[in-house]
CSV table of C-alpha atoms in Angstrom, one decimal:
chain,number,residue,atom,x,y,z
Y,1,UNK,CA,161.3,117.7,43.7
Y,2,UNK,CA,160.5,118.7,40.1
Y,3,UNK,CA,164.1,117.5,39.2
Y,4,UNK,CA,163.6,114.0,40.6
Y,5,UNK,CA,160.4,113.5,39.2
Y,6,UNK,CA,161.3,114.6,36.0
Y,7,UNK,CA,164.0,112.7,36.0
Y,8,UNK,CA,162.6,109.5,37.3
Y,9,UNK,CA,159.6,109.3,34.8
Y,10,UNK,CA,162.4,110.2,32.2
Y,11,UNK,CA,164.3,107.5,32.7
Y,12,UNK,CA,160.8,105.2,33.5
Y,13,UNK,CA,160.0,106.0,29.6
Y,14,UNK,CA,163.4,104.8,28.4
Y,15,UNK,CA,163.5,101.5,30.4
Y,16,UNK,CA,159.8,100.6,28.9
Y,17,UNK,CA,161.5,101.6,25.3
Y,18,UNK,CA,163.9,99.0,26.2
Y,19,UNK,CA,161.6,96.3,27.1
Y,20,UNK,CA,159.3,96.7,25.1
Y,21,UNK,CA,161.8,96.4,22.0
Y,22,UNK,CA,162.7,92.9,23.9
Y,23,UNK,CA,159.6,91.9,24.1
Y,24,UNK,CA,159.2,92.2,27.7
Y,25,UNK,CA,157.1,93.7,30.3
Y,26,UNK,CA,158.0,97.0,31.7
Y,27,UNK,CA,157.1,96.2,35.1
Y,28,UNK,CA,160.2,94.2,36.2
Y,29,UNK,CA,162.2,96.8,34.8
Y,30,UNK,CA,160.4,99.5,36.8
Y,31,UNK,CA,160.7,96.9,39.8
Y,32,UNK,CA,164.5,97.3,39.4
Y,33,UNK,CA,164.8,101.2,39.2
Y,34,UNK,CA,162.8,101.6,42.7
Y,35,UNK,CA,165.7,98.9,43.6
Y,36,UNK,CA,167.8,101.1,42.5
Y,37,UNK,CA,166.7,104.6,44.0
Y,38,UNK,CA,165.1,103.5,46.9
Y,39,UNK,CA,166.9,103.4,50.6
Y,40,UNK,CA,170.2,101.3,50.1
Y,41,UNK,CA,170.3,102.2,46.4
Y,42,UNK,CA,172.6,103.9,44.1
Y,43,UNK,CA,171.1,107.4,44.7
Y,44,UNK,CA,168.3,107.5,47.2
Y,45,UNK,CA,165.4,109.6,46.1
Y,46,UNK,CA,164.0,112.2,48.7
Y,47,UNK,CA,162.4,115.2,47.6
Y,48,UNK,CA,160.1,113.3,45.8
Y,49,UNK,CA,159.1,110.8,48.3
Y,50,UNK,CA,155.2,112.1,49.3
Y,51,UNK,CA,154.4,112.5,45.4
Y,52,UNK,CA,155.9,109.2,44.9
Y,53,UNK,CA,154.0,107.4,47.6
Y,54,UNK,CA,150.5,109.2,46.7
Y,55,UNK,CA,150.8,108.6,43.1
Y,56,UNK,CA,151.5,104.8,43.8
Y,57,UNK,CA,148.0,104.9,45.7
Y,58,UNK,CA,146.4,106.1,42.4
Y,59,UNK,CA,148.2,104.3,40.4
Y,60,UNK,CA,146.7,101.2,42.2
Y,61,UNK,CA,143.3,102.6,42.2
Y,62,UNK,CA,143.8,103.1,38.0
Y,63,UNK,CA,144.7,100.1,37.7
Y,64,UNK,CA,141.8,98.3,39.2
Y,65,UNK,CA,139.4,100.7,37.7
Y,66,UNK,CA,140.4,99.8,34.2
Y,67,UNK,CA,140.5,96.2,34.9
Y,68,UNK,CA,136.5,96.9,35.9
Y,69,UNK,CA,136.1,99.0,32.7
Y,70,UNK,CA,136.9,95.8,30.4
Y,71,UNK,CA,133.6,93.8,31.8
Y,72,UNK,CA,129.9,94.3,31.8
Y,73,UNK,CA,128.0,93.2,35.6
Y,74,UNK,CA,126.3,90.5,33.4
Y,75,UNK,CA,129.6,89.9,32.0
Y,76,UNK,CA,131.2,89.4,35.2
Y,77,UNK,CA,128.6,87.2,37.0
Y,78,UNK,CA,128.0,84.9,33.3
Y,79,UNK,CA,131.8,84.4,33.8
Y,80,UNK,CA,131.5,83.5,37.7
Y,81,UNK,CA,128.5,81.1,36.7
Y,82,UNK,CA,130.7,78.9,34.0
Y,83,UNK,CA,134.3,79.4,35.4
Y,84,UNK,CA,133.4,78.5,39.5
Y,85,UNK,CA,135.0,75.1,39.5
Y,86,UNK,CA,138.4,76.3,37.6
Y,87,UNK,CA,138.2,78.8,40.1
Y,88,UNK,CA,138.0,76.7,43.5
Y,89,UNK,CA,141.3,74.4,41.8
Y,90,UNK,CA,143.4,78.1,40.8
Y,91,UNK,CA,143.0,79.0,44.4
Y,92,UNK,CA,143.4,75.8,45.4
Y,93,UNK,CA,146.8,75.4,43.5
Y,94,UNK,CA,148.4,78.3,43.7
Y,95,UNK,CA,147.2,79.8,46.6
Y,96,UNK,CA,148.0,76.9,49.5
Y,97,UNK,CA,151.6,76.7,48.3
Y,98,UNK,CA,152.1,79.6,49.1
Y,99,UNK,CA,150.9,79.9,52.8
Y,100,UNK,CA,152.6,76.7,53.6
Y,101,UNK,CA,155.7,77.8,51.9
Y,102,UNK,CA,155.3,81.2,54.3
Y,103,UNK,CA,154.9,78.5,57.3
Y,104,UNK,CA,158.2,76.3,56.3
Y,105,UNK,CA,160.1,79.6,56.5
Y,106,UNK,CA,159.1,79.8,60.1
Y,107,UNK,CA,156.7,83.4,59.4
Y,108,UNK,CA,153.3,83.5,61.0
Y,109,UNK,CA,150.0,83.2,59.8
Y,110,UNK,CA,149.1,87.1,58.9
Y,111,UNK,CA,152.7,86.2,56.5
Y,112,UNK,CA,150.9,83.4,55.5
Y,113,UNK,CA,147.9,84.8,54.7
Y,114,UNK,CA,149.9,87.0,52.1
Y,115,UNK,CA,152.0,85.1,51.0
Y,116,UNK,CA,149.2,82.9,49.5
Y,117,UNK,CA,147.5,86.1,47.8
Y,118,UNK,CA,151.4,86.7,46.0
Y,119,UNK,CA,151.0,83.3,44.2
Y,120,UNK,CA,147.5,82.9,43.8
Y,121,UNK,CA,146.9,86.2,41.7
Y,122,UNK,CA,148.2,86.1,38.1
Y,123,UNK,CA,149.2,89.5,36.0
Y,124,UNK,CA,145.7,90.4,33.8
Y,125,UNK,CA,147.9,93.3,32.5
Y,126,UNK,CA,151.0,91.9,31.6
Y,127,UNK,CA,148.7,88.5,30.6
Y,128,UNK,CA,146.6,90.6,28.3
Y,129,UNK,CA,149.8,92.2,27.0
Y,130,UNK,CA,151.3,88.8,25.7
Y,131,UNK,CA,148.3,87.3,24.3
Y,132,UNK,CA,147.9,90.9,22.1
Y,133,UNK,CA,151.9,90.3,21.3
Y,134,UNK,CA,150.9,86.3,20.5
Y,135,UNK,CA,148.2,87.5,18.3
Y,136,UNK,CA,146.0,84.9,20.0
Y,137,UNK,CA,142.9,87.2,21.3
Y,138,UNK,CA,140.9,85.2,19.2
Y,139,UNK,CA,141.9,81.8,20.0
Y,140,UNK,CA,139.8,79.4,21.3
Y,141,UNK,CA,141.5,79.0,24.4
Y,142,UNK,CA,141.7,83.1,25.4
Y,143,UNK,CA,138.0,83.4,27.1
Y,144,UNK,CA,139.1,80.5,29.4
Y,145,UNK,CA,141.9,82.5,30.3
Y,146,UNK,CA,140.1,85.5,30.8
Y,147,UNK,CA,137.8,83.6,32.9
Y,148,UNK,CA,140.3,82.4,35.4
Y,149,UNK,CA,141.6,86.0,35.6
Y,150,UNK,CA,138.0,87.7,35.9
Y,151,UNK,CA,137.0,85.4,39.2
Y,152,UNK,CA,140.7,86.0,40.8
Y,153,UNK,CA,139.8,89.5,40.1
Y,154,UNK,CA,136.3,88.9,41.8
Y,155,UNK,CA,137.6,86.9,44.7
Y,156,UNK,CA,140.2,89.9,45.4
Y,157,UNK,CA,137.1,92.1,46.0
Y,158,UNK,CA,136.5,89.7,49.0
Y,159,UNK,CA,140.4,88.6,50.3
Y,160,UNK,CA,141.4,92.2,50.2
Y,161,UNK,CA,139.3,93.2,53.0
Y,162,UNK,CA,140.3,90.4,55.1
Y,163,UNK,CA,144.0,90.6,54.3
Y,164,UNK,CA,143.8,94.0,55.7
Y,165,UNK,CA,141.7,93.8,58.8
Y,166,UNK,CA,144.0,90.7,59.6
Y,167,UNK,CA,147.0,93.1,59.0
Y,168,UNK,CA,145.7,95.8,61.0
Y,169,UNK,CA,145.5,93.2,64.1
Y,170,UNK,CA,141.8,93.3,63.9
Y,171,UNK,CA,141.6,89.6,64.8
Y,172,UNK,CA,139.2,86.7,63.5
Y,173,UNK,CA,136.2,88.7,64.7
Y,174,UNK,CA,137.3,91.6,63.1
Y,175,UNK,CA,138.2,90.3,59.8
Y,176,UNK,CA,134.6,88.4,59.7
Y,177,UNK,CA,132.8,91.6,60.4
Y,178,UNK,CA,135.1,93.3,57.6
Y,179,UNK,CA,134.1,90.1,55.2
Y,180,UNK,CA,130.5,90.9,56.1
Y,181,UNK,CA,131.0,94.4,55.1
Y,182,UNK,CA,132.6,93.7,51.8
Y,183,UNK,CA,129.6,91.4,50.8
Y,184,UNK,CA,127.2,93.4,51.6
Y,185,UNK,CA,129.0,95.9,49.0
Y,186,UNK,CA,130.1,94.0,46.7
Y,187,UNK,CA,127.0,92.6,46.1
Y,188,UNK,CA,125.3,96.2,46.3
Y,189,UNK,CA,127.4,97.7,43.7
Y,190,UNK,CA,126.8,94.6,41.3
Y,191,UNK,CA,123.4,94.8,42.0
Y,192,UNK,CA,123.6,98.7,41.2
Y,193,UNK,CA,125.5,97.9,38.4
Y,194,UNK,CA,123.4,95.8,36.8
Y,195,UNK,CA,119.5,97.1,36.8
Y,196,UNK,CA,121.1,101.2,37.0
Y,197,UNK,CA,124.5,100.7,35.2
Y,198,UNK,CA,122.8,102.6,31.6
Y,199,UNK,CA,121.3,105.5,34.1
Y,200,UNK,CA,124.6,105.8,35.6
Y,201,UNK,CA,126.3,106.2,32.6
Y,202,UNK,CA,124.3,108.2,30.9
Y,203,UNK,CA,124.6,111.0,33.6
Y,204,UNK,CA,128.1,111.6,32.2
Y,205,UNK,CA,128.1,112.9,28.5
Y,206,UNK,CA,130.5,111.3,25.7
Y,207,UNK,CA,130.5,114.6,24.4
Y,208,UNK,CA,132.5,116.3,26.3
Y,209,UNK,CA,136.0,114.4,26.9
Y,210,UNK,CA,137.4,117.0,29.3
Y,211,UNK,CA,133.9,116.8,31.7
Y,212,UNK,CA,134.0,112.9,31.4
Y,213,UNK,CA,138.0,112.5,32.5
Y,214,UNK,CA,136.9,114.5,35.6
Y,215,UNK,CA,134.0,112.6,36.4
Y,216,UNK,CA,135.0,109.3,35.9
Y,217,UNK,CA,138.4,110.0,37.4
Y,218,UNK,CA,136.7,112.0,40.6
Y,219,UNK,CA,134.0,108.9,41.2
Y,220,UNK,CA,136.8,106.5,41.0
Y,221,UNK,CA,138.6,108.1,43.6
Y,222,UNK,CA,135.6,109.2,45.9
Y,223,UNK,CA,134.4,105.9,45.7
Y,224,UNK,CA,138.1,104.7,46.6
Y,225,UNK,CA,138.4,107.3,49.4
Y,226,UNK,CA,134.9,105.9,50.7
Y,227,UNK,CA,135.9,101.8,50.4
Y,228,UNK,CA,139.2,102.5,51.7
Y,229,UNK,CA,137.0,103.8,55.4
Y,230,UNK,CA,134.8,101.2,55.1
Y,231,UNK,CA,137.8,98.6,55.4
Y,232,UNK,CA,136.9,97.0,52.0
Y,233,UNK,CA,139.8,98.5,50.6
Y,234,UNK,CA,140.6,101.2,47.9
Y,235,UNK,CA,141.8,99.0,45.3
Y,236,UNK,CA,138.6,97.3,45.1
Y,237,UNK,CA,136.1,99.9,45.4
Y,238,UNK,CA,138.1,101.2,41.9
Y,239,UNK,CA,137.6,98.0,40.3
Y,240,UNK,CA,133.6,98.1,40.9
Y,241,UNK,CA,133.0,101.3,40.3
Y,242,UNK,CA,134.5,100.2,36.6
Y,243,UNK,CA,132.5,97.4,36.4
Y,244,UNK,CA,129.0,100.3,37.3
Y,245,UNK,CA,130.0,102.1,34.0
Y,246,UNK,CA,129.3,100.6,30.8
Y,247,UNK,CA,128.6,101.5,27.1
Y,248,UNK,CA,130.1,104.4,25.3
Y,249,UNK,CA,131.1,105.8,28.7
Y,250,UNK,CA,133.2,102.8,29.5
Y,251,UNK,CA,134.6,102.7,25.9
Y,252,UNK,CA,135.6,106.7,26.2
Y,253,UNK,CA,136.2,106.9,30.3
Y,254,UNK,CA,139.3,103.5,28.9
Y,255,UNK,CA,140.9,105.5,26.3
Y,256,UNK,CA,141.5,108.8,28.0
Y,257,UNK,CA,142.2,107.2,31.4
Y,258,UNK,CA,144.7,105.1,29.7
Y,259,UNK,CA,147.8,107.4,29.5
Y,260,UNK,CA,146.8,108.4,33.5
Y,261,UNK,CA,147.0,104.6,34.4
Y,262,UNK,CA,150.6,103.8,32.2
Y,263,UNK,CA,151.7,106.9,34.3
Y,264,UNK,CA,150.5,106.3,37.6
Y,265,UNK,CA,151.1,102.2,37.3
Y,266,UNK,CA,155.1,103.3,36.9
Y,267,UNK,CA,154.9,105.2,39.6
Y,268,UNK,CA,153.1,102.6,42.1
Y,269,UNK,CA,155.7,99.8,40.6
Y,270,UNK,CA,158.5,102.1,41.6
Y,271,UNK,CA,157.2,102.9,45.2
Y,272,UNK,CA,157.2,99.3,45.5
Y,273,UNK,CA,161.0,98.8,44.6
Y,274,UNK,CA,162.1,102.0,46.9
Y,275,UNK,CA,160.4,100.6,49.8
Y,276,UNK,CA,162.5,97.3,49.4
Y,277,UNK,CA,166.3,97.3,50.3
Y,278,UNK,CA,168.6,95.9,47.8
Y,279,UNK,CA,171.0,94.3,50.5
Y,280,UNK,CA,167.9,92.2,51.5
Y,281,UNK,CA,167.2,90.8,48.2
Y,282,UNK,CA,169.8,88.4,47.9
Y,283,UNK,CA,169.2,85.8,51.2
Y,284,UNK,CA,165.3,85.6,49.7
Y,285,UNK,CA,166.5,84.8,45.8
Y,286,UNK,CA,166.7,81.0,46.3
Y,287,UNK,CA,163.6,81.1,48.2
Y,288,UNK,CA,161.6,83.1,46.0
Y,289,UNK,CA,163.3,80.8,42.5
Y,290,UNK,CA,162.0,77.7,44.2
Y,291,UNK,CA,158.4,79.3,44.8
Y,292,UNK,CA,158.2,80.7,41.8
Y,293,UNK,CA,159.2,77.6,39.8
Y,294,UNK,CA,156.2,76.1,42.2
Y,295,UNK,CA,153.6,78.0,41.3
Y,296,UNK,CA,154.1,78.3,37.8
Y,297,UNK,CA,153.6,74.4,37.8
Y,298,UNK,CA,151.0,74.9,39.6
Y,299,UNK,CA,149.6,77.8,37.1
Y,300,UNK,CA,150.2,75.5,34.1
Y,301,UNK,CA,148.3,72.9,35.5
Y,302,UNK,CA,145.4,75.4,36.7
Y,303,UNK,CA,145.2,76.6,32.7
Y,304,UNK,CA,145.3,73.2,31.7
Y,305,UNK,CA,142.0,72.3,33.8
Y,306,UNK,CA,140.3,74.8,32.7
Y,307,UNK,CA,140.5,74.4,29.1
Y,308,UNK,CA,139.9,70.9,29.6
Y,309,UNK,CA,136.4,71.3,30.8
Y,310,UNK,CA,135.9,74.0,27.7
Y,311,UNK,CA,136.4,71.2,25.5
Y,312,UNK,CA,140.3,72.5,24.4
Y,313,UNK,CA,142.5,70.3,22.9
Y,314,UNK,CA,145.9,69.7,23.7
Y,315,UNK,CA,147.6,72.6,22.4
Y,316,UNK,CA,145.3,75.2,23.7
Y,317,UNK,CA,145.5,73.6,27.1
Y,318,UNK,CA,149.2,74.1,27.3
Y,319,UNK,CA,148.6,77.8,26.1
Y,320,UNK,CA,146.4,78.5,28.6
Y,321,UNK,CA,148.2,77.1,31.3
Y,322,UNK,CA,151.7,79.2,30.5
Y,323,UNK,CA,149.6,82.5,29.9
Y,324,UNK,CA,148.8,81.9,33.0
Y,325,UNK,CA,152.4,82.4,34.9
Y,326,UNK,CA,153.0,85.7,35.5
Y,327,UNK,CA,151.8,88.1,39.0
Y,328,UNK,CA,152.3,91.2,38.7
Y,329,UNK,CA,150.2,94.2,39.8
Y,330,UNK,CA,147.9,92.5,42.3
Y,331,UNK,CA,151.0,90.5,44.0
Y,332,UNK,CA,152.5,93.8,44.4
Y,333,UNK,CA,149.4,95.6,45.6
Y,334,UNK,CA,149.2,92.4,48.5
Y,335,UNK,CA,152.8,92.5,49.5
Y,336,UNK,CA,152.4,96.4,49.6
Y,337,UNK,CA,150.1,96.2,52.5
Y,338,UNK,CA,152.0,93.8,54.3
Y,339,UNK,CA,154.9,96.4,54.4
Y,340,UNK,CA,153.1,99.0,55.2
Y,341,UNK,CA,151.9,97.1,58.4
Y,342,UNK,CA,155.2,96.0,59.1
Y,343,UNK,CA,154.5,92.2,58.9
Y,344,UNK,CA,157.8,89.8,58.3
Y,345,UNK,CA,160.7,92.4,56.7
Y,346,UNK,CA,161.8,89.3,54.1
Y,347,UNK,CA,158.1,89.0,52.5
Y,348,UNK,CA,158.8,92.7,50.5
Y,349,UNK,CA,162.2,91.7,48.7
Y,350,UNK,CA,160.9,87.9,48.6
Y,351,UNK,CA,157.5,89.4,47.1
Y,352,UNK,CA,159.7,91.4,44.6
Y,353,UNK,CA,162.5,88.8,43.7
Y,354,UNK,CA,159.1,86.5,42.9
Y,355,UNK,CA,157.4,89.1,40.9
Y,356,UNK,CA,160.4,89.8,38.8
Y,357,UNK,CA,161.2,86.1,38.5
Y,358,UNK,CA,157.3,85.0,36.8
Y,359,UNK,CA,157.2,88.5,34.6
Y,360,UNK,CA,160.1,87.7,33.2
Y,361,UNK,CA,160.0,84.1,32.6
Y,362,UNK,CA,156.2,84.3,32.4
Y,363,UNK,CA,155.9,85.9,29.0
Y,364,UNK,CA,159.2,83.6,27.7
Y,365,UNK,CA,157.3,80.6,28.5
Y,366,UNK,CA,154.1,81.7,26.8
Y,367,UNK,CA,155.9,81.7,23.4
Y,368,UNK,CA,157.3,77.9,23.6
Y,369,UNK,CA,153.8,76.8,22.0
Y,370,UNK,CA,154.8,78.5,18.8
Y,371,UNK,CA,158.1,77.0,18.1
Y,372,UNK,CA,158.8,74.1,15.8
Y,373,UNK,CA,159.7,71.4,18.1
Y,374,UNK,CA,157.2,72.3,21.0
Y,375,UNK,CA,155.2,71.8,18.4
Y,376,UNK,CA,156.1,68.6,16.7
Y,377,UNK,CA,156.2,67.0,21.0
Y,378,UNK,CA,152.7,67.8,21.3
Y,379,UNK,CA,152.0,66.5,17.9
Y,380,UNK,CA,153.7,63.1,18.8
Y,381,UNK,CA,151.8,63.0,22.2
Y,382,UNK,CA,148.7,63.3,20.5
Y,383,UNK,CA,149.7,60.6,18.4
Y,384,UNK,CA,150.6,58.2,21.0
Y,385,UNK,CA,147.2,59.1,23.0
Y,386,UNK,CA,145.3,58.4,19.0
Y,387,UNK,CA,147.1,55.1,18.9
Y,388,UNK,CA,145.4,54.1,22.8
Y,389,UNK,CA,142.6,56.2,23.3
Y,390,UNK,CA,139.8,58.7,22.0
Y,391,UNK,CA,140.9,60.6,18.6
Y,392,UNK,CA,141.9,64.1,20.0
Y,393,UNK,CA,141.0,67.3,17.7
Y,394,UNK,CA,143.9,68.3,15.6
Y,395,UNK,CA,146.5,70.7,16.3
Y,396,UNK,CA,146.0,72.6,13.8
């Protein structure tokens, strides 16, 4: 066992060295290895199969929890408030194609029903990555963006629980009762969060870094353990418990929990690959090219109303829109629990061929803004629209 792991996180760290130097995200290339090792691969892993599959389940929990860390409660419900309508259209555009894409391909509704979460949910870590790389954090155009990826984030802590109780064969009643219990703790939490968030934190002491990492790290996964029973589902009770802690707690409890996350993440990305056989990917890549291309439209054009109402010109429009492309960890985390209720066997190696597709190409397409001749298009079209309508701000 200690050989496998050793050797797998190993190899993990090299593949990230390589994409990184590229300029691309780690996670397709972690994709590919659990391709690669999982059953049907080149060398099937086996003595390492329980760690593997429990360390993916934290690493989903880690994931969520730091997405929570990055935002306030007041945050979070400020940024419901101004970004609700860009919301409704993102889940409107992205999210129908793919149920009725899951319905032209003869699967049933539960497939549907997942299928829709796959291409509704973009990437906030790989997203957040590329606009760091860009250097465009402080562009005008980044807190619509962040926006959009908060309320998919928020409206996760409400599909989640229905996705699953629909999974689980718990039927319409069941899912509505599951919905009803979400709410209720959703709404709890934020409500927590917000008047006791300070009290909370200040129970655990910045002093003491070791104390902290085990506090923060045991409430997450208590709170996890607890959500997961309560049908709400682990990955969300993570992301609110983040959301509870705020202040220099948050800021500490991010950087140690960091290095645990980057591990754990690889981990969950390669359980996803091993529990995918190659031999099925290749009857689901068409499919899945022809989705993706799809919903990245639909993505661009999702960014592009956003900014739009925030007053953006052009420019930042079209950057916001192609941020927008890539899925990644919550995708995954969706088409993980379809496979582990045995729903449609082709949704796991079309979920991963679409994964891999956007992160790739997602990233790509968010640099064509900075190149010359994107440039000097958008700069003509603004012309044109000078020349017969209202002066538009300049591009620079």
């Amino acid at each position: 066992m200690l050989i496998e792991i050793g050797a797998l996180l190993f190899g993990l760290g090299m593949l990230g060295r390589v994409g990184r130097r590229f300029g691309l995200s780690p996670i397709p290339l972690y994709l590919l290895a659990g391709l690669a090792f999982g059953h049907g691969g080149l060398i099937p892993l086996s003595a390492s199969e329980d760690f593997i599959g429990i360390g993916a389940q934290i690493g989903v929990i880690l994931l969520l929890v730091m997405l929570g860390l990055e935002y306030s409660a007041d945050e979070l419900v400020g940024n419901l408030r101004a970004a609700a309508p860009a919301g409704l259209v993102d889940m409107l555009l992205n999210a129908l194609p793919g149920a009725a894409f899951a319905l032209l391909l003869g699967w049933d509704v539960k497939a549907a029903l997942v299928l829709a979460g796959i291409t509704w949910v973009s990437s906030s870590g790989v997203i957040a990555k590329v606009l760091g790389d860009l250097g465009r954090v402080g562009n005008r155009e980044t807190p619509v963006i962040l926006s959009v990826l908060v309320i998919e984030d928020l409206a996760m802590a409400f599909y989640l629980p229905i996705a699953t109780a629909v999974l689980a064969g718990a039927g319409l009643l069941g899912g509505l009762s599951t919905l009803g219990v979400a709410v209720v703790t959703v709404v709890a939490v934020l409500v927590v969060a917000i008047r006791y968030g300070g009290t909370i934190s200040r129970f655990m002491s910045v002093k003491d870094p070791e104390a902290l990492l085990l506090s923060v790290f045991g409430l997450t996964l208590f709170v996890a353990g607890v959500a997961a029973e309560l049908k709400v589902s682990e990955a969300v009770g993570a992301f609110l418990v983040g959301i509870a802690l705020s202040g220099p707690v948050a800021h500490h409890a991010t950087e140690m929990l960091s290095p645990l996350r980057d591990l754990f993440a690889a981990v969950f990305f390669v359980f996803f690959g091993l529990s995918t056989d190659p031999a099925d990917m290749p009857p689901v890549l068409l499919p899945a090219l022809g989705l993706a291309v799809l919903t990245m439209l639909t993505k661009v054009a999702t960014g592009y109303f956003a900014a739009r109402r925030a007053g953006i010109a052009l420019p930042g429009r079209l950057r916001a829109g192609l941020a927008l492309t890539p899925r990644g960890e919550f995708s995954v985390v969706i088409a993980g629990l379809a496979v582990a209720s045995g729903v449609e066997p082709k949704l796991a190696p079309l979920a991963t061929a679409y994964v891999l597709i956007t992160v790739v190409t997602g990233p790509m397409l968010a640099r064509l803004p900075d190149y010359a001749w994107f440039k000097n298009v958008i700069r003509r079209r603004m012309a044109a629209q000078r020349a017969t309508a209202k002066p538009l701000p300049s591009i620079d």
